[in-house]
PDB file of C-alpha atoms in Angstrom:
ATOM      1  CA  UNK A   1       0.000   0.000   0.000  1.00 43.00           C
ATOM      2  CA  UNK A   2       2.813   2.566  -0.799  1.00 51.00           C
ATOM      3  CA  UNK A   3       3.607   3.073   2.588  1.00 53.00           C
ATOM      4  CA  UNK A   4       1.019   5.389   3.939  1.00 60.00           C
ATOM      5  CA  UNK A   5      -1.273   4.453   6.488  1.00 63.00           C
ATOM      6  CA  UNK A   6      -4.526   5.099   7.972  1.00 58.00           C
ATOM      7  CA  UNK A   7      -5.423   7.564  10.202  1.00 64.00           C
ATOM      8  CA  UNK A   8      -4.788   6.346  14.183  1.00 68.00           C
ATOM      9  CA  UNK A   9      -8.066   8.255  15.015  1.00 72.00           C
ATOM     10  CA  UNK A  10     -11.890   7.640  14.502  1.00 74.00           C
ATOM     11  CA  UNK A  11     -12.084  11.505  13.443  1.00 79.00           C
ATOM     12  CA  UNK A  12      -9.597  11.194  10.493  1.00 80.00           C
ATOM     13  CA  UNK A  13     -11.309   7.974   9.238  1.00 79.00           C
ATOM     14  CA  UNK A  14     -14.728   9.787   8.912  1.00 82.00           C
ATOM     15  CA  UNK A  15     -13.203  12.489   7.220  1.00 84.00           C
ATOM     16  CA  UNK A  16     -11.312  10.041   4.657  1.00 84.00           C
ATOM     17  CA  UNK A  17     -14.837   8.129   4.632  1.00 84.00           C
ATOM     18  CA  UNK A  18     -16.605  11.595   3.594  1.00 86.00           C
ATOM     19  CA  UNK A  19     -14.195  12.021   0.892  1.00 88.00           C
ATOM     20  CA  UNK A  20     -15.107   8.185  -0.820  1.00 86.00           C
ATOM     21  CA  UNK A  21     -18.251   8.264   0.059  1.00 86.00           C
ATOM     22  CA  UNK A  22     -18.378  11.782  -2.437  1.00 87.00           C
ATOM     23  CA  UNK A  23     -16.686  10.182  -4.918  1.00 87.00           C
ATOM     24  CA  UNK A  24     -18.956   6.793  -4.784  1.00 86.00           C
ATOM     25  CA  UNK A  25     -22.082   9.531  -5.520  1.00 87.00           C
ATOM     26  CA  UNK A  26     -20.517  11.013  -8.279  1.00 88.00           C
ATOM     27  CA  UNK A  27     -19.780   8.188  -9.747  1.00 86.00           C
ATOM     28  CA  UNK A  28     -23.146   7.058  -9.676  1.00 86.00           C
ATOM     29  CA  UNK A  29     -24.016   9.912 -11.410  1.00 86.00           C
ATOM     30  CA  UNK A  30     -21.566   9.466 -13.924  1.00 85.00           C
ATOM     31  CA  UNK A  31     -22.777   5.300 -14.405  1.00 85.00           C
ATOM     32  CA  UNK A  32     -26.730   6.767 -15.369  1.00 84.00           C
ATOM     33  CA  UNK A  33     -24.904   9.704 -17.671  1.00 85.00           C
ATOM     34  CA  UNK A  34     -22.797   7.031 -19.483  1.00 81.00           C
ATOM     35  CA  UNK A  35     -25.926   4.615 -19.788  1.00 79.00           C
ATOM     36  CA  UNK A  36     -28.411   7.961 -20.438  1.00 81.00           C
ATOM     37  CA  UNK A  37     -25.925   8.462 -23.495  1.00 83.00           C
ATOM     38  CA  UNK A  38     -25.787   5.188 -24.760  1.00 81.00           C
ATOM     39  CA  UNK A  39     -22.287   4.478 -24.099  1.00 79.00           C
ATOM     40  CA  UNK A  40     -22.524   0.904 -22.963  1.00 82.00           C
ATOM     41  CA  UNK A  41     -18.527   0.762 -22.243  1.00 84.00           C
ATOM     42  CA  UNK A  42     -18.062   3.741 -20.461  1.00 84.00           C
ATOM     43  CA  UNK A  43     -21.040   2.826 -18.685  1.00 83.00           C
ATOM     44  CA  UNK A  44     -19.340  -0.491 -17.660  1.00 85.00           C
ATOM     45  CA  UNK A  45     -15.891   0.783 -16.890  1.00 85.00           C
ATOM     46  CA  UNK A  46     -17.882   3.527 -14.408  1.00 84.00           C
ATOM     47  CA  UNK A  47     -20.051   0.965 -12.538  1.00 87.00           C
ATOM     48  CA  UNK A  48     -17.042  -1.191 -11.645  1.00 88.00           C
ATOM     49  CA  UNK A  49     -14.742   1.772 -10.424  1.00 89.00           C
ATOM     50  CA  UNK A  50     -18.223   2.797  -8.715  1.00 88.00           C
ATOM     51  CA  UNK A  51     -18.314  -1.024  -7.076  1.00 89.00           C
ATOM     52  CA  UNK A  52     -14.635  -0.404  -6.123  1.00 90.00           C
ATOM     53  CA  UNK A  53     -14.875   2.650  -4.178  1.00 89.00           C
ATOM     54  CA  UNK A  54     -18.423   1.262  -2.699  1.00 89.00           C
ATOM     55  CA  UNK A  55     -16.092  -1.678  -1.305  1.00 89.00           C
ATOM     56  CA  UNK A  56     -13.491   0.631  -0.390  1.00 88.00           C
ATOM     57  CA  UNK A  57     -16.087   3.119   1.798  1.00 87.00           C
ATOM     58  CA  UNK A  58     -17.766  -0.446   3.133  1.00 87.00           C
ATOM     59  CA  UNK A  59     -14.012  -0.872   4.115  1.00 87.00           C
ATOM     60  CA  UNK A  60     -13.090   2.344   5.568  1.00 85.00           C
ATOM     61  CA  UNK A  61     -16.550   2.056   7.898  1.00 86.00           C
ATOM     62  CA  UNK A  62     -15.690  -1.063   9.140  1.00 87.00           C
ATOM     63  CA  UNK A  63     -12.418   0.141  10.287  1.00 85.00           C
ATOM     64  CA  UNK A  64     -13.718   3.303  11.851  1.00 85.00           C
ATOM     65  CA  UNK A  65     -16.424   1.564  13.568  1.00 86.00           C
ATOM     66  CA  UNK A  66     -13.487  -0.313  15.453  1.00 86.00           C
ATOM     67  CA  UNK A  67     -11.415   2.601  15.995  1.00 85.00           C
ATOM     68  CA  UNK A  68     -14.472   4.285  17.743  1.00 84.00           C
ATOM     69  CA  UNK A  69     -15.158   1.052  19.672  1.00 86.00           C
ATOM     70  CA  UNK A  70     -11.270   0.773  20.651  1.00 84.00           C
ATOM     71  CA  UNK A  71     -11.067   4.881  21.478  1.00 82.00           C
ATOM     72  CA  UNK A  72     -14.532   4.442  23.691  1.00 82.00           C
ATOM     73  CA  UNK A  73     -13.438   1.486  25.503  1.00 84.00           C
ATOM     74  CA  UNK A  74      -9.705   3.099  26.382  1.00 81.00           C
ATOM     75  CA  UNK A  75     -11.141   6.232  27.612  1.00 77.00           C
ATOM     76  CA  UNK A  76     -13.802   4.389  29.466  1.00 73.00           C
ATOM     77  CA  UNK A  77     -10.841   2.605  31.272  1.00 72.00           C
ATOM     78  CA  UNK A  78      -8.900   5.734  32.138  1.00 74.00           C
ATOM     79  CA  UNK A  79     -12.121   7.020  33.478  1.00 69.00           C
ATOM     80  CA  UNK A  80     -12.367   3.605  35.628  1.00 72.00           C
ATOM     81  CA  UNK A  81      -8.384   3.607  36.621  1.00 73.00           C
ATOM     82  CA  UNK A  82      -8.243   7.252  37.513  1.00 71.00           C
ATOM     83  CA  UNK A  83     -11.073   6.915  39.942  1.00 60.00           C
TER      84      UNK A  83
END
């Protein structure tokens, strides 16, 4: 994966999950254009990037959800050690 890595917080995941899930509309909007005009290949080439990057955000949700599960149950045990 080139190196880079995800976020370490929740918050940067939803913001990276904003961004796909923007893309994954537009796309969608591109698929009916392509099929609107007829243009049966471009149409299929869009609707499989658009399954991609619906994949991908599936992905990037998943992950967050256990970010926000892992952050929530850490502070809820420096709330129960500090007291």
């Amino acid at each position: 994966m080139n190196g880079k890595k995800l976020p370490d917080n929740s918050r940067g995941l939803q913001n990276i999950q904003h961004i796909v899930g923007g893309t994954y509309n537009i796309l969608l909007v591109l698929v009916g254009v392509s099929f609107g005009k007829n243009d049966t290949s471009l149409g299929i080439v869009m609707a499989v990037l658009t399954f991609i990057v619906a994949r991908l955000s599936s992905e990037i949700s998943f992950q967050t959800s256990i970010k926000v599960v892992r952050e929530y149950s850490n502070s809820k045990e420096t709330l129960a050690n500090s007291g």
